[in-house]
């Protein structure tokens, strides 16, 4: 079951996973002399501001992704990159510590997925552009055809190929969907926010979407000058003892500060409590009040592995399959889109081909996430036990003030928050005997000073 010239590929969903799958597929097919028709179904208009144009995320691009893209000759235009982030500040109930990477050239950047937050229309022409639109244009540049419609139903033909039926447009009979075409390969990149995964569950090949959690994201307008003055070029991470929260972050993004909250069942009440905590409040201008209705959303975040994300002529990529735990979801979509395209072009599109070529990449990521879960389970220690927090802050400050220090804990934390390294690598560094010993001594000191 191979892709040969004239084959037709349908990509359902045009977020990062969809656009990059189309891009890599067309790129590899061209290199191997195969002429493919690739149709990419994406109803969202990324040139719109607010929720209609946005795929809901923190919008931080990891440095590992920037490097991978640069190596492939994919350069992000300046208009996409709002702020270059060169450090982290970790805020806890016991104080804060800044983390700078060991190598000064390490940078991550913040972007808007759509045309910006709701209310940004007043700033048109907008001084930034949409990241998702850029990826979509890259795929179109290699020949992908964008179909700006929502897929409603998938069906298997007797010969094993797959049919795509579209949701009727306004004015059309709502009970009658339109058969758009029959495909030699379907790539599902529908994310986790919406009913897209159901299309693939209903194909009955055993696919089950990954476990997911809700997050809370809000774009808080402060004005560019105030953002620069208050947040600098740093991402601010909060490990606070607020029930329901795992961690929160504030990222500078042009005129806005993007607020992200992760945790089990986070909601507006938890978000307000975190925003009103002293550690967060001191970063806002004096007298600043959280807008009553900021542009906000509650997207789903992938926290577990999928079941059977492939079969003959169908494969799932991105958040609806394997992603990285709590970080670098766009980088994960990039890697998996490439693994999927490579399998389809060089091996074939049967279930056995995807099992041999694509599944190992998913499994590697899913295994790494298990270590990620272990690392993140330690946040409970830090949030609920003040001596642990103080010990960690002490070691970070010691590392940051000594220029010759290899900064093992700082670099492990930098990579945990930026997504620039695999969890197994971070785990190995964080468990280094020198770090364990320094933390132990700092903990003894924290316990001693606490008891006095
Ligand atoms: C709170 C939060 C913060 C995050 N922060 C970051 C971050 O800072 N950096 C980072 O790298 N990652 C981050 N992520 C993860 C990142 O958002 C995802 O990993 C990434 O968006 C996955 O891309 P995707 O293409 O798989 O899915 P999505 O981006 O969700 O795209 C899915 C697309 O499929 C389309 N679609 C769905 N159903 C259909 C249908 N029936 N027909 C046609 N199209 C359909 C949708 O319109 C959408 O455009 C964050 C996630 C969350 C929840």
Short mmCIF file of C-alpha atoms and ligand atoms in Angstrom, two decimals:
data_model
loop_
_atom_site.label_atom_id
_atom_site.label_comp_id
_atom_site.label_asym_id
_atom_site.label_seq_id
_atom_site.Cartn_x
_atom_site.Cartn_y
_atom_site.Cartn_z
CA UNK A 1 0.00 0.00 0.00
CA UNK A 2 2.21 2.81 -1.28
CA UNK A 3 1.71 6.42 -2.25
CA UNK A 4 2.35 6.72 -5.97
CA UNK A 5 1.97 9.67 -8.33
CA UNK A 6 -1.66 10.74 -8.59
CA UNK A 7 -2.47 9.63 -5.01
CA UNK A 8 -4.80 11.91 -3.05
CA UNK A 9 -4.14 12.75 0.59
CA UNK A 10 -6.64 14.45 2.91
CA UNK A 11 -5.36 16.29 5.98
CA UNK A 12 -8.12 17.02 8.49
CA UNK A 13 -7.19 20.04 10.62
CA UNK A 14 -4.80 22.85 9.75
CA UNK A 15 -3.16 23.62 13.09
CA UNK A 16 0.62 23.06 13.36
CA UNK A 17 0.30 19.26 13.03
CA UNK A 18 -1.88 19.49 9.91
CA UNK A 19 0.06 22.18 8.07
CA UNK A 20 3.41 20.58 8.90
CA UNK A 21 2.18 17.10 7.87
CA UNK A 22 1.09 18.52 4.51
CA UNK A 23 4.35 20.45 4.19
CA UNK A 24 6.66 17.51 4.93
CA UNK A 25 4.60 15.11 2.85
CA UNK A 26 4.78 17.35 -0.21
CA UNK A 27 8.44 18.13 0.37
CA UNK A 28 9.44 14.47 0.68
CA UNK A 29 7.20 13.40 -2.22
CA UNK A 30 8.82 16.03 -4.45
CA UNK A 31 12.28 14.78 -3.45
CA UNK A 32 11.30 11.21 -4.39
CA UNK A 33 9.58 12.21 -7.61
CA UNK A 34 6.01 11.41 -6.49
CA UNK A 35 3.25 13.83 -7.47
CA UNK A 36 0.63 14.01 -4.76
CA UNK A 37 -2.61 15.93 -4.38
CA UNK A 38 -2.84 17.13 -0.79
CA UNK A 39 -6.05 18.73 0.46
CA UNK A 40 -6.04 20.35 3.87
CA UNK A 41 -9.37 20.90 5.63
CA UNK A 42 -9.36 23.78 8.09
CA UNK A 43 -12.45 25.92 8.76
CA UNK A 44 -10.74 28.39 11.11
CA UNK A 45 -9.68 31.74 9.65
CA UNK A 46 -6.36 32.56 11.32
CA UNK A 47 -6.53 36.16 10.12
CA UNK A 48 -9.30 36.82 12.65
CA UNK A 49 -8.65 38.07 16.17
CA UNK A 50 -10.01 36.39 19.29
CA UNK A 51 -11.25 32.78 19.60
CA UNK A 52 -12.46 32.37 15.96
CA UNK A 53 -8.90 32.74 14.65
CA UNK A 54 -6.97 31.11 17.47
CA UNK A 55 -5.90 27.58 18.35
CA UNK A 56 -5.59 28.44 22.04
CA UNK A 57 -2.15 28.08 23.55
CA UNK A 58 0.61 29.87 25.44
CA UNK A 59 2.40 30.66 22.21
CA UNK A 60 5.98 29.92 23.23
CA UNK A 61 8.26 28.41 20.60
CA UNK A 62 11.01 26.29 22.11
CA UNK A 63 14.60 26.86 21.12
CA UNK A 64 14.92 23.21 20.02
CA UNK A 65 12.09 23.81 17.55
CA UNK A 66 13.66 27.07 16.34
CA UNK A 67 16.92 25.21 15.76
CA UNK A 68 15.24 22.29 13.97
CA UNK A 69 13.33 24.65 11.71
CA UNK A 70 16.42 26.71 10.95
CA UNK A 71 18.29 23.50 10.03
CA UNK A 72 15.50 22.70 7.53
CA UNK A 73 15.66 26.20 6.09
CA UNK A 74 12.36 27.22 7.74
CA UNK A 75 12.90 30.72 9.05
CA UNK A 76 10.14 32.44 10.98
CA UNK A 77 9.51 36.00 9.76
CA UNK A 78 10.19 38.75 12.29
CA UNK A 79 6.52 39.84 12.30
CA UNK A 80 5.60 36.52 13.93
CA UNK A 81 7.95 36.80 16.87
CA UNK A 82 6.68 39.16 19.52
CA UNK A 83 9.21 38.83 22.30
CA UNK A 84 12.50 36.98 22.63
CA UNK A 85 12.56 35.39 26.05
CA UNK A 86 16.01 34.96 27.55
CA UNK A 87 15.27 33.98 31.15
CA UNK A 88 12.75 32.59 33.58
CA UNK A 89 11.77 33.93 36.95
CA UNK A 90 10.46 31.31 39.33
CA UNK A 91 8.04 32.76 41.87
CA UNK A 92 6.99 30.85 44.96
CA UNK A 93 5.28 31.77 48.23
CA UNK A 94 8.81 31.87 49.71
CA UNK A 95 10.39 34.30 47.22
CA UNK A 96 11.62 34.19 43.67
CA UNK A 97 14.76 33.38 41.68
CA UNK A 98 15.76 34.24 38.12
CA UNK A 99 17.05 31.48 35.87
CA UNK A 100 19.29 32.38 32.98
CA UNK A 101 20.43 29.66 30.60
CA UNK A 102 24.07 28.71 30.66
CA UNK A 103 24.53 29.69 27.04
CA UNK A 104 23.49 33.28 26.38
CA UNK A 105 22.45 32.49 22.81
CA UNK A 106 19.61 30.29 24.07
CA UNK A 107 16.34 32.02 23.25
CA UNK A 108 12.70 31.18 22.99
CA UNK A 109 10.11 33.41 21.35
CA UNK A 110 6.46 34.18 21.92
CA UNK A 111 3.92 34.22 19.08
CA UNK A 112 0.18 34.59 18.50
CA UNK A 113 -1.47 31.52 16.99
CA UNK A 114 -4.20 33.62 15.32
CA UNK A 115 -4.31 37.36 14.58
CA UNK A 116 -4.18 38.26 18.27
CA UNK A 117 -6.55 38.61 21.23
CA UNK A 118 -10.13 39.74 21.03
CA UNK A 119 -10.19 43.53 21.07
CA UNK A 120 -6.91 43.82 19.16
CA UNK A 121 -8.93 44.85 16.07
CA UNK A 122 -8.56 48.47 17.18
CA UNK A 123 -4.81 48.15 16.55
CA UNK A 124 -5.23 47.21 12.86
CA UNK A 125 -3.07 47.11 10.81
CA UNK A 126 -1.81 44.62 13.36
CA UNK A 127 1.92 44.83 14.10
CA UNK A 128 2.18 41.03 14.25
CA UNK A 129 1.00 38.08 12.16
CA UNK A 130 -0.45 34.64 12.85
CA UNK A 131 1.84 31.66 13.44
CA UNK A 132 -0.75 29.10 12.29
CA UNK A 133 -1.47 31.14 9.15
CA UNK A 134 2.26 31.17 8.38
CA UNK A 135 2.50 27.36 8.62
CA UNK A 136 -0.61 26.99 6.48
CA UNK A 137 0.92 29.29 3.85
CA UNK A 138 4.11 27.21 3.93
CA UNK A 139 2.07 24.08 3.10
CA UNK A 140 0.18 25.95 0.38
CA UNK A 141 3.50 27.16 -0.97
CA UNK A 142 4.46 23.54 -1.67
CA UNK A 143 1.14 22.87 -3.40
CA UNK A 144 -1.34 21.91 -0.65
CA UNK A 145 -4.90 23.00 -1.38
CA UNK A 146 -6.65 24.62 1.57
CA UNK A 147 -10.34 23.69 1.86
CA UNK A 148 -11.82 26.15 4.41
CA UNK A 149 -14.52 23.76 5.57
CA UNK A 150 -15.24 21.50 8.57
CA UNK A 151 -15.21 17.73 8.06
CA UNK A 152 -18.36 16.11 9.45
CA UNK A 153 -18.03 12.42 8.63
CA UNK A 154 -15.48 9.87 7.45
CA UNK A 155 -16.31 6.58 5.78
CA UNK A 156 -14.36 3.66 4.41
CA UNK A 157 -14.93 2.62 0.81
CA UNK A 158 -15.07 -1.12 0.01
CA UNK A 159 -11.56 -0.84 -1.50
CA UNK A 160 -10.21 0.55 1.80
CA UNK A 161 -9.83 4.21 0.74
CA UNK A 162 -11.53 6.89 2.80
CA UNK A 163 -14.29 9.37 2.04
CA UNK A 164 -14.53 12.83 3.50
CA UNK A 165 -17.97 14.38 4.00
CA UNK A 166 -18.20 18.09 4.83
CA UNK A 167 -20.49 19.94 7.21
CA UNK A 168 -23.12 21.75 5.13
CA UNK A 169 -22.69 25.50 4.71
CA UNK A 170 -25.28 28.00 5.97
CA UNK A 171 -28.33 27.82 3.72
CA UNK A 172 -27.61 24.22 2.69
CA UNK A 173 -29.73 21.33 3.96
CA UNK A 174 -28.31 20.75 7.48
CA UNK A 175 -29.19 17.03 7.37
CA UNK A 176 -27.32 16.39 4.17
CA UNK A 177 -23.56 16.49 4.27
CA UNK A 178 -21.49 16.84 1.12
CA UNK A 179 -19.18 14.10 -0.10
CA UNK A 180 -16.00 16.00 -0.93
CA UNK A 181 -13.69 13.25 -2.08
CA UNK A 182 -12.10 9.83 -1.70
CA UNK A 183 -8.54 9.60 -0.34
CA UNK A 184 -5.65 7.14 -0.47
CA UNK A 185 -4.47 8.46 2.88
CA UNK A 186 -6.15 10.46 5.63
CA UNK A 187 -4.07 12.31 8.22
CA UNK A 188 -6.08 13.37 11.26
CA UNK A 189 -4.70 16.50 12.94
CA UNK A 190 -7.85 17.64 14.70
CA UNK A 191 -6.30 18.50 18.10
CA UNK A 192 -8.31 17.93 21.26
CA UNK A 193 -10.54 21.01 21.32
CA UNK A 194 -13.74 19.97 19.65
CA UNK A 195 -15.38 16.89 18.28
CA UNK A 196 -12.78 16.15 15.59
CA UNK A 197 -11.41 13.07 17.37
CA UNK A 198 -14.86 11.48 17.25
CA UNK A 199 -14.62 11.32 13.44
CA UNK A 200 -11.69 8.94 13.82
CA UNK A 201 -13.13 6.98 16.76
CA UNK A 202 -16.18 6.32 14.62
CA UNK A 203 -14.02 4.74 11.91
CA UNK A 204 -13.76 1.83 14.35
CA UNK A 205 -10.13 0.85 13.95
CA UNK A 206 -9.50 1.00 17.69
CA UNK A 207 -8.31 4.61 18.00
CA UNK A 208 -8.91 6.27 21.37
CA UNK A 209 -7.76 9.87 21.97
CA UNK A 210 -5.20 10.67 24.67
CA UNK A 211 -6.26 11.64 28.16
CA UNK A 212 -6.50 15.40 28.49
CA UNK A 213 -6.93 18.12 31.08
CA UNK A 214 -8.38 21.61 30.90
CA UNK A 215 -6.16 24.67 31.13
CA UNK A 216 -6.95 28.36 31.50
CA UNK A 217 -5.42 30.97 29.18
CA UNK A 218 -6.05 34.72 29.21
CA UNK A 219 -4.47 37.56 27.22
CA UNK A 220 -4.09 40.51 29.61
CA UNK A 221 -3.63 43.91 27.97
CA UNK A 222 -0.99 46.06 29.68
CA UNK A 223 0.53 48.03 26.80
CA UNK A 224 3.96 47.22 25.33
CA UNK A 225 5.91 49.58 27.55
CA UNK A 226 4.36 48.32 30.76
CA UNK A 227 4.85 44.68 29.65
CA UNK A 228 8.54 45.35 29.01
CA UNK A 229 8.94 47.24 32.30
CA UNK A 230 7.09 44.68 34.44
CA UNK A 231 7.98 41.36 32.84
CA UNK A 232 11.19 42.22 30.98
CA UNK A 233 12.37 39.51 28.60
CA UNK A 234 11.48 36.83 31.10
CA UNK A 235 8.77 34.25 31.40
CA UNK A 236 7.41 34.21 34.94
CA UNK A 237 6.51 30.84 36.44
CA UNK A 238 4.44 30.57 39.61
CA UNK A 239 4.52 27.57 41.94
CA UNK A 240 1.98 28.72 44.52
CA UNK A 241 0.03 26.90 47.16
CA UNK A 242 -3.37 27.56 45.56
CA UNK A 243 -5.75 24.58 45.62
CA UNK A 244 -6.40 23.21 42.14
CA UNK A 245 -3.39 24.76 40.41
CA UNK A 246 -0.31 22.91 39.22
CA UNK A 247 1.57 25.84 37.88
CA UNK A 248 0.88 29.22 36.30
CA UNK A 249 2.90 31.39 33.94
CA UNK A 250 2.95 34.95 32.62
CA UNK A 251 4.62 35.42 29.23
CA UNK A 252 5.38 38.81 27.64
CA UNK A 253 3.75 39.08 24.23
CA UNK A 254 3.88 42.54 22.66
CA UNK A 255 1.17 44.63 24.31
CA UNK A 256 -0.10 41.64 26.27
CA UNK A 257 0.89 39.33 29.07
CA UNK A 258 -0.33 35.81 28.41
CA UNK A 259 -1.53 34.15 31.58
CA UNK A 260 -1.62 30.34 31.63
CA UNK A 261 -2.89 28.18 34.41
CA UNK A 262 -2.57 24.41 34.54
CA UNK A 263 -4.07 22.06 37.06
CA UNK A 264 -6.87 19.62 37.56
CA UNK A 265 -10.18 21.28 36.77
CA UNK A 266 -8.86 24.85 36.75
CA UNK A 267 -11.59 27.43 36.29
CA UNK A 268 -12.20 31.16 36.51
CA UNK A 269 -12.30 31.15 40.32
CA UNK A 270 -8.85 29.52 40.54
CA UNK A 271 -7.54 31.91 37.84
CA UNK A 272 -8.76 34.94 39.82
CA UNK A 273 -7.26 33.61 43.04
CA UNK A 274 -3.89 33.12 41.37
CA UNK A 275 -4.05 36.57 39.71
CA UNK A 276 -4.76 38.15 43.09
CA UNK A 277 -1.92 36.39 44.90
CA UNK A 278 0.88 38.79 45.97
CA UNK A 279 3.47 37.02 43.75
CA UNK A 280 1.41 37.71 40.63
CA UNK A 281 0.02 41.10 41.66
CA UNK A 282 3.45 42.62 42.15
CA UNK A 283 4.14 42.14 38.44
CA UNK A 284 1.14 44.21 37.42
CA UNK A 285 1.09 48.01 37.45
CA UNK A 286 -0.17 49.57 40.68
CA UNK A 287 -3.96 49.73 40.80
CA UNK A 288 -4.20 47.46 37.75
CA UNK A 289 -7.36 45.34 37.80
CA UNK A 290 -7.80 42.08 35.92
CA UNK A 291 -10.14 42.92 33.01
CA UNK A 292 -13.68 41.71 33.70
CA UNK A 293 -13.77 39.78 30.45
CA UNK A 294 -10.28 39.37 29.05
CA UNK A 295 -9.81 37.30 25.89
CA UNK A 296 -9.63 33.89 27.49
CA UNK A 297 -10.19 30.23 26.76
CA UNK A 298 -10.11 26.83 28.43
CA UNK A 299 -8.30 24.58 25.97
CA UNK A 300 -7.56 20.92 26.49
CA UNK A 301 -4.00 19.79 27.02
CA UNK A 302 -2.71 16.33 26.12
CA UNK A 303 -1.55 14.43 29.23
CA UNK A 304 -1.49 10.80 28.11
CA UNK A 305 -0.77 8.46 25.22
CA UNK A 306 -3.32 7.67 22.50
CA UNK A 307 -4.51 4.15 21.69
CA UNK A 308 -3.93 2.84 18.15
CA UNK A 309 -3.51 6.18 16.31
CA UNK A 310 -3.17 4.49 12.91
CA UNK A 311 -4.65 1.85 10.62
CA UNK A 312 -4.55 1.14 6.89
CA UNK A 313 -4.61 4.53 5.07
CA UNK A 314 -5.29 6.55 8.21
CA UNK A 315 -3.01 8.10 10.84
CA UNK A 316 -3.38 10.69 13.60
CA UNK A 317 -0.75 13.33 14.33
CA UNK A 318 -0.32 16.13 16.90
CA UNK A 319 -2.34 16.70 20.05
CA UNK A 320 -4.92 14.06 19.11
CA UNK A 321 -2.09 11.47 19.13
CA UNK A 322 1.27 11.79 20.93
CA UNK A 323 2.55 15.11 22.23
CA UNK A 324 4.94 16.30 24.92
CA UNK A 325 3.67 16.63 28.46
CA UNK A 326 2.94 20.27 29.43
CA UNK A 327 5.40 21.81 26.97
CA UNK A 328 6.54 22.26 23.42
CA UNK A 329 3.33 20.90 21.85
CA UNK A 330 4.17 22.68 18.61
CA UNK A 331 7.66 21.14 18.61
CA UNK A 332 6.07 17.73 19.19
CA UNK A 333 3.65 18.33 16.28
CA UNK A 334 6.67 19.20 14.11
CA UNK A 335 8.52 15.97 15.00
CA UNK A 336 5.52 13.72 14.62
CA UNK A 337 4.39 15.34 11.35
CA UNK A 338 7.83 14.62 9.96
CA UNK A 339 7.84 11.01 11.22
CA UNK A 340 4.40 10.48 9.70
CA UNK A 341 5.33 11.98 6.32
CA UNK A 342 8.59 10.02 6.20
CA UNK A 343 6.73 6.75 6.87
CA UNK A 344 4.03 7.47 4.28
CA UNK A 345 6.50 8.40 1.53
CA UNK A 346 9.32 5.93 2.16
CA UNK A 347 7.49 2.87 3.56
CA UNK A 348 3.82 3.06 2.67
CA UNK A 349 0.44 3.81 4.21
CA UNK A 350 -0.72 0.47 5.61
CA UNK A 351 -1.29 -0.03 9.33
CA UNK A 352 1.84 -2.21 9.36
CA UNK A 353 3.88 0.59 7.76
CA UNK A 354 2.75 3.11 10.38
CA UNK A 355 3.41 0.57 13.15
CA UNK A 356 6.97 0.09 11.91
CA UNK A 357 7.79 3.68 10.95
CA UNK A 358 5.61 6.13 12.89
CA UNK A 359 4.58 4.30 16.07
CA UNK A 360 8.14 4.05 17.52
CA UNK A 361 8.37 7.86 17.43
CA UNK A 362 5.04 8.10 19.30
CA UNK A 363 6.15 5.52 21.83
CA UNK A 364 9.45 7.26 22.45
CA UNK A 365 7.59 10.49 23.23
CA UNK A 366 4.99 8.72 25.39
CA UNK A 367 7.72 6.95 27.38
CA UNK A 368 9.55 10.19 27.92
CA UNK A 369 6.32 11.76 29.19
CA UNK A 370 6.17 9.12 31.95
CA UNK A 371 9.35 10.63 33.36
CA UNK A 372 7.77 14.05 32.85
CA UNK A 373 4.83 12.99 35.03
CA UNK A 374 7.32 11.94 37.69
CA UNK A 375 9.13 15.30 37.52
CA UNK A 376 5.90 17.26 37.66
CA UNK A 377 4.63 15.18 40.59
CA UNK A 378 7.44 16.83 42.58
CA UNK A 379 5.73 20.19 42.19
CA UNK A 380 3.48 19.08 45.08
CA UNK A 381 6.56 18.89 47.33
CA UNK A 382 7.58 22.38 46.30
CA UNK A 383 4.15 23.93 46.56
CA UNK A 384 3.06 22.43 49.85
CA UNK A 385 6.33 22.15 51.80
CA UNK A 386 8.01 25.55 52.30
CA UNK A 387 11.47 24.15 53.29
CA UNK A 388 11.69 22.33 49.91
CA UNK A 389 10.82 25.56 48.09
CA UNK A 390 13.41 27.52 50.02
CA UNK A 391 16.07 24.87 49.41
CA UNK A 392 15.41 24.94 45.67
CA UNK A 393 15.52 28.75 45.53
CA UNK A 394 18.78 28.76 47.51
CA UNK A 395 20.48 26.34 45.11
CA UNK A 396 19.23 28.25 42.05
CA UNK A 397 20.51 31.54 43.47
CA UNK A 398 23.89 29.99 44.31
CA UNK A 399 24.20 28.58 40.81
CA UNK A 400 23.16 31.82 39.13
CA UNK A 401 25.60 33.94 41.09
CA UNK A 402 28.64 31.77 40.28
CA UNK A 403 29.61 32.27 36.65
CA UNK A 404 31.74 29.10 36.48
CA UNK A 405 29.03 26.86 37.96
CA UNK A 406 27.64 24.28 35.49
CA UNK A 407 24.19 25.36 36.77
CA UNK A 408 22.80 21.86 36.70
CA UNK A 409 19.54 22.57 38.54
CA UNK A 410 18.96 25.85 36.66
CA UNK A 411 19.54 24.21 33.29
CA UNK A 412 17.25 21.28 34.22
CA UNK A 413 14.52 23.77 35.17
CA UNK A 414 15.14 25.88 32.05
CA UNK A 415 14.66 22.80 29.88
CA UNK A 416 11.61 21.69 31.89
CA UNK A 417 9.87 25.00 31.24
CA UNK A 418 11.05 25.63 27.69
CA UNK A 419 10.70 22.10 26.39
CA UNK A 420 14.20 22.25 24.96
CA UNK A 421 15.26 18.78 26.09
CA UNK A 422 13.73 15.36 26.62
CA UNK A 423 12.48 14.59 30.13
CA UNK A 424 14.92 11.67 30.43
CA UNK A 425 17.78 14.06 29.82
CA UNK A 426 16.37 16.57 32.35
CA UNK A 427 15.80 13.77 34.85
CA UNK A 428 19.37 12.56 34.49
CA UNK A 429 20.71 16.07 35.13
CA UNK A 430 18.30 16.80 38.00
CA UNK A 431 19.29 13.57 39.74
CA UNK A 432 23.03 14.38 39.51
CA UNK A 433 24.68 13.66 42.90
CA UNK A 434 26.00 17.25 43.10
CA UNK A 435 22.47 18.68 42.83
CA UNK A 436 21.04 16.14 45.27
CA UNK A 437 23.79 16.95 47.77
CA UNK A 438 23.40 20.72 47.42
CA UNK A 439 19.62 20.45 47.76
CA UNK A 440 20.05 18.25 50.82
CA UNK A 441 22.36 20.78 52.50
CA UNK A 442 20.05 23.66 51.56
CA UNK A 443 17.09 21.71 52.94
CA UNK A 444 18.88 21.13 56.24
CA UNK A 445 19.62 24.85 56.43
CA UNK A 446 15.98 25.71 55.59
CA UNK A 447 14.70 23.29 58.25
CA UNK A 448 17.19 24.65 60.78
CA UNK A 449 16.31 28.29 60.16
CA UNK A 450 12.58 27.36 60.13
CA UNK A 451 12.84 25.62 63.52
CA UNK A 452 14.47 28.71 65.01
C1 LIG B 1 -2.86 26.10 27.90
C2 LIG B 1 -1.98 25.60 26.83
C3 LIG B 1 -0.78 26.23 26.60
C4 LIG B 1 0.08 25.75 25.61
N1 LIG B 1 1.23 26.43 25.39
C5 LIG B 1 2.08 26.00 24.44
C6 LIG B 1 3.28 26.71 24.17
O1 LIG B 1 3.55 27.75 24.75
N2 LIG B 1 4.12 26.22 23.22
C7 LIG B 1 3.84 25.07 22.53
O2 LIG B 1 4.67 24.65 21.71
N3 LIG B 1 2.69 24.39 22.75
C8 LIG B 1 1.80 24.83 23.66
N4 LIG B 1 0.62 24.17 23.87
C9 LIG B 1 0.33 22.98 23.08
C10 LIG B 1 -0.10 23.36 21.65
O3 LIG B 1 -1.16 24.28 21.71
C11 LIG B 1 -0.55 22.12 20.92
O4 LIG B 1 0.35 21.08 21.13
C12 LIG B 1 -0.67 22.36 19.41
O5 LIG B 1 -1.63 23.33 19.15
C13 LIG B 1 -1.05 21.07 18.72
O6 LIG B 1 -1.29 21.29 17.37
P1 LIG B 1 -2.35 20.42 16.58
O7 LIG B 1 -2.25 20.85 15.17
O8 LIG B 1 -2.19 18.99 16.93
O9 LIG B 1 -3.78 20.83 17.18
P2 LIG B 1 -4.52 22.22 17.16
O10 LIG B 1 -3.58 23.33 17.22
O11 LIG B 1 -5.58 22.12 18.20
O12 LIG B 1 -5.20 22.26 15.72
C14 LIG B 1 -6.28 21.42 15.38
C15 LIG B 1 -6.97 22.00 14.16
O13 LIG B 1 -7.91 21.06 13.68
C16 LIG B 1 -9.05 21.78 13.22
N5 LIG B 1 -10.20 20.87 13.23
C17 LIG B 1 -10.74 20.25 14.31
N6 LIG B 1 -11.80 19.51 13.93
C18 LIG B 1 -11.90 19.65 12.57
C19 LIG B 1 -12.80 19.14 11.59
N7 LIG B 1 -13.82 18.34 11.93
N8 LIG B 1 -12.61 19.50 10.29
C20 LIG B 1 -11.58 20.31 9.92
N9 LIG B 1 -10.71 20.84 10.83
C21 LIG B 1 -10.88 20.51 12.12
C22 LIG B 1 -9.18 22.92 14.22
O14 LIG B 1 -9.92 24.00 13.68
C23 LIG B 1 -7.72 23.29 14.49
O15 LIG B 1 -7.26 24.31 13.65
C24 LIG B 1 -0.27 24.62 24.85
C25 LIG B 1 -1.50 23.99 25.07
C26 LIG B 1 -2.35 24.48 26.04
C27 LIG B 1 -3.66 23.81 26.26
#
